[in-house]
XYZ file of C-alpha atoms in Angstrom:
251
model
C -20.473 -8.532 35.193
C -23.919 -8.459 36.694
C -22.875 -6.894 39.983
C -24.656 -4.023 41.672
C -21.903 -2.895 44.008
C -18.883 -5.190 43.844
C -16.613 -4.832 46.871
C -13.735 -7.211 46.147
C -12.525 -9.985 43.850
C -10.023 -12.831 43.898
C -8.494 -14.774 41.027
C -7.843 -18.417 41.752
C -5.042 -20.422 40.149
C -7.846 -22.608 38.824
C -8.763 -19.822 36.345
C -11.790 -18.781 38.365
C -12.793 -15.313 39.551
C -14.738 -14.833 42.779
C -16.546 -11.524 43.345
C -18.325 -10.205 46.434
C -21.229 -7.756 46.124
C -22.153 -5.665 49.167
C -25.430 -4.462 47.670
C -26.939 -7.909 47.092
C -24.835 -9.640 49.776
C -23.914 -12.296 47.203
C -20.748 -14.102 46.097
C -20.223 -14.952 42.417
C -18.014 -17.553 40.800
C -17.053 -16.626 37.213
C -14.844 -18.163 34.565
C -12.293 -16.042 32.725
C -14.775 -15.163 29.982
C -17.016 -13.531 32.592
C -19.752 -16.202 32.594
C -21.289 -16.815 36.034
C -20.850 -20.461 37.052
C -22.430 -20.212 40.482
C -23.529 -17.712 43.115
C -24.606 -17.845 46.734
C -25.738 -15.475 49.438
C -28.425 -12.989 50.255
C -28.793 -10.912 53.402
C -28.790 -12.755 56.709
C -26.736 -14.371 59.437
C -27.162 -18.058 58.624
C -24.419 -20.081 56.960
C -23.998 -18.841 53.412
C -25.768 -15.537 54.041
C -23.948 -12.242 54.480
C -24.236 -8.768 55.909
C -21.713 -6.704 53.917
C -19.129 -9.124 52.447
C -16.372 -6.548 52.105
C -13.496 -8.810 51.077
C -12.860 -12.175 49.439
C -9.742 -14.351 49.173
C -9.261 -17.663 47.406
C -6.564 -20.302 47.074
C -6.673 -23.627 45.240
C -8.819 -25.226 47.925
C -11.060 -22.672 49.610
C -12.730 -19.286 49.435
C -12.656 -16.951 52.459
C -15.310 -14.241 52.693
C -14.975 -11.366 55.171
C -18.553 -11.007 56.422
C -18.086 -7.626 58.134
C -21.318 -6.895 59.959
C -21.738 -10.526 61.022
C -18.265 -10.354 62.648
C -17.000 -13.490 60.960
C -15.017 -15.062 58.155
C -17.019 -17.655 56.219
C -15.100 -20.428 54.496
C -16.305 -22.263 51.368
C -14.853 -24.802 48.996
C -13.944 -23.817 45.442
C -17.541 -24.470 44.287
C -18.935 -22.211 47.043
C -20.230 -25.000 49.243
C -20.184 -23.886 52.887
C -17.471 -25.441 55.054
C -17.190 -23.455 58.279
C -17.409 -20.074 59.960
C -14.637 -18.325 61.887
C -16.408 -16.023 64.312
C -15.063 -12.904 65.967
C -15.867 -13.989 69.518
C -13.266 -16.721 69.614
C -13.717 -18.425 72.976
C -10.092 -19.539 73.329
C -8.831 -15.995 74.032
C -11.440 -13.266 74.653
C -8.743 -10.566 74.701
C -8.196 -11.146 70.993
C -11.739 -11.213 69.693
C -12.312 -9.250 66.486
C -15.239 -7.141 65.295
C -16.180 -5.649 61.935
C -13.322 -7.331 60.039
C -12.240 -5.635 56.805
C -9.960 -8.259 55.269
C -8.732 -11.822 55.700
C -6.113 -13.917 53.930
C -4.349 -17.236 54.386
C -0.573 -17.330 54.112
C 1.347 -19.983 52.123
C 2.130 -21.595 55.506
C -1.555 -21.947 56.305
C -1.974 -19.167 58.871
C -5.083 -16.989 58.812
C -4.630 -13.220 59.102
C -7.656 -11.051 59.902
C -7.787 -7.264 59.840
C -9.755 -6.254 62.944
C -11.110 -2.771 62.208
C -12.690 -2.378 65.658
C -9.231 -2.423 67.257
C -7.014 -1.348 64.294
C -4.852 -4.467 64.362
C -4.143 -7.715 62.566
C -4.806 -11.005 64.318
C -3.037 -14.219 63.362
C -4.657 -17.641 63.868
C -3.906 -21.121 62.685
C -6.659 -22.835 60.733
C -7.834 -24.779 63.754
C -8.842 -21.467 65.312
C -6.004 -21.127 67.793
C -4.892 -17.536 68.347
C -1.201 -17.045 67.600
C -0.326 -13.354 67.559
C -1.443 -9.732 67.383
C 0.222 -7.468 64.814
C 0.242 -3.673 64.571
C -1.337 -2.797 67.910
C 0.009 -0.177 70.349
C 2.980 -2.393 71.173
C 4.249 -2.067 67.590
C 5.683 1.403 68.189
C 6.300 3.157 64.860
C 4.330 0.396 63.165
C 1.123 0.940 65.147
C -1.818 0.830 62.770
C -4.349 3.659 62.591
C -7.559 3.036 60.663
C -6.102 0.304 58.379
C -8.178 -0.554 55.299
C -6.892 -3.800 53.798
C -4.215 -6.484 54.182
C -2.446 -8.743 51.712
C 0.000 -11.604 52.270
C 2.946 -12.216 49.941
C 4.411 -15.563 48.910
C 7.237 -15.161 51.434
C 4.744 -14.739 54.281
C 5.186 -11.005 54.755
C 2.043 -9.045 55.594
C 1.265 -5.791 53.771
C -1.279 -3.506 55.408
C -2.766 -0.428 53.753
C -2.614 2.199 56.507
C -3.586 5.749 55.547
C -0.930 7.115 53.128
C 1.488 4.183 53.444
C 1.739 0.412 53.253
C 3.147 -1.075 56.449
C 5.162 -4.277 55.910
C 5.475 -6.881 58.668
C 7.247 -10.222 58.747
C 5.202 -13.342 59.509
C 5.950 -12.909 63.231
C 4.621 -9.343 63.368
C 7.851 -7.328 63.356
C 7.727 -4.110 61.351
C 10.038 -4.159 58.359
C 9.288 -1.221 56.084
C 6.842 1.529 55.114
C 6.035 2.171 51.463
C 4.804 5.545 50.247
C 1.844 5.171 47.922
C -0.557 7.138 45.744
C -2.888 9.581 47.548
C -6.282 8.367 48.744
C -5.472 4.675 48.212
C -8.344 2.353 49.136
C -7.130 -1.170 48.315
C -4.113 -3.426 47.906
C -3.709 -6.860 46.391
C -0.767 -9.260 46.001
C -0.689 -12.143 43.520
C 2.535 -13.960 42.559
C 4.640 -11.127 44.004
C 2.806 -8.465 41.983
C 1.590 -5.792 44.380
C -1.268 -3.536 43.213
C -2.513 -0.549 45.124
C -5.334 1.637 43.868
C -7.328 4.759 44.557
C -10.683 5.396 42.896
C -9.000 6.428 39.621
C -5.382 5.330 39.679
C -3.402 2.095 40.054
C 0.225 1.593 41.077
C 2.077 -1.699 40.731
C 5.310 -3.162 42.093
C 7.073 -6.506 41.611
C 8.141 -7.471 45.119
C 11.812 -8.341 45.419
C 12.658 -6.932 41.974
C 11.440 -3.350 41.791
C 11.733 -0.483 44.266
C 9.520 2.143 42.635
C 5.796 1.906 42.028
C 4.618 2.165 38.404
C 1.467 4.227 37.907
C -1.396 3.432 35.559
C -4.579 5.401 34.853
C -6.977 2.987 33.175
C -9.626 4.538 30.911
C -12.555 3.502 33.104
C -15.639 5.643 33.630
C -16.526 4.136 36.994
C -14.534 4.232 40.235
C -11.897 1.533 40.664
C -12.629 -0.877 43.513
C -9.683 -3.279 43.294
C -6.936 -4.390 40.900
C -4.737 -7.449 40.470
C -2.057 -8.699 38.036
C -2.237 -12.343 36.905
C -0.417 -13.904 33.914
C 0.742 -10.567 32.541
C -2.782 -9.151 32.590
C -4.181 -6.408 34.785
C -7.701 -7.082 36.062
C -9.614 -4.024 37.264
C -12.795 -4.340 39.330
C -15.389 -1.556 39.334
C -18.753 -1.622 41.075
C -20.381 -3.350 38.076
C -17.663 -4.768 35.808
C -14.286 -6.469 35.541
C -11.982 -4.978 32.889
C -8.874 -6.745 31.641
C -5.763 -5.096 30.212
C -2.700 -6.737 28.672
C 0.550 -5.505 30.164
C 2.976 -4.364 27.490
C 6.582 -3.971 28.561
């Protein structure tokens, strides 16, 4: 890669990798050989500019960038052409504004989930911008979130939130379902095709949702700190601040 301080990546089903860089405030589109096909960004608050793009999510149609310090989610097409901006001060319901978002994903049903770090909760919207639900706030009881770091949405619509030393699992309506013990000092989670990856700076654990009950640990031989990890097509992709490393999974 040619990143300075990569913060997140997302692998599209179109065999494209999108990477966000919080040092340059840029978004890169790469093919699977690592060649850069396009990039956008730079510091600022205009459309297509960023102030700390901490997370990125893609599906076959769009790319969603969590623009933390601008309090918004910017949405682009697959070629990184700007489409729209989803701002934290949603006028339809001021009680459920968000600030300093850390993560955003779209479910298979088309709902947008945003991790609101300012209030330690997940907000659910439809893609027209209508607020639908709050998840993990004080009304959640034993599933109240405290300093959550990242969210991921599985194929069945369940929401997985990295919360301190556990992953909290919610159904698509916000009810708490389970808590998963994870490796110490975890900083990131990712779900692709029912493969859950959770990582600290030097260790990765994986789990096939619905098939396995115990996390499998992996310590990749990387010199730099691990930022994020994901399993796609029987390969483990590992993002560091400056590179993407690919490992073949051998059963």
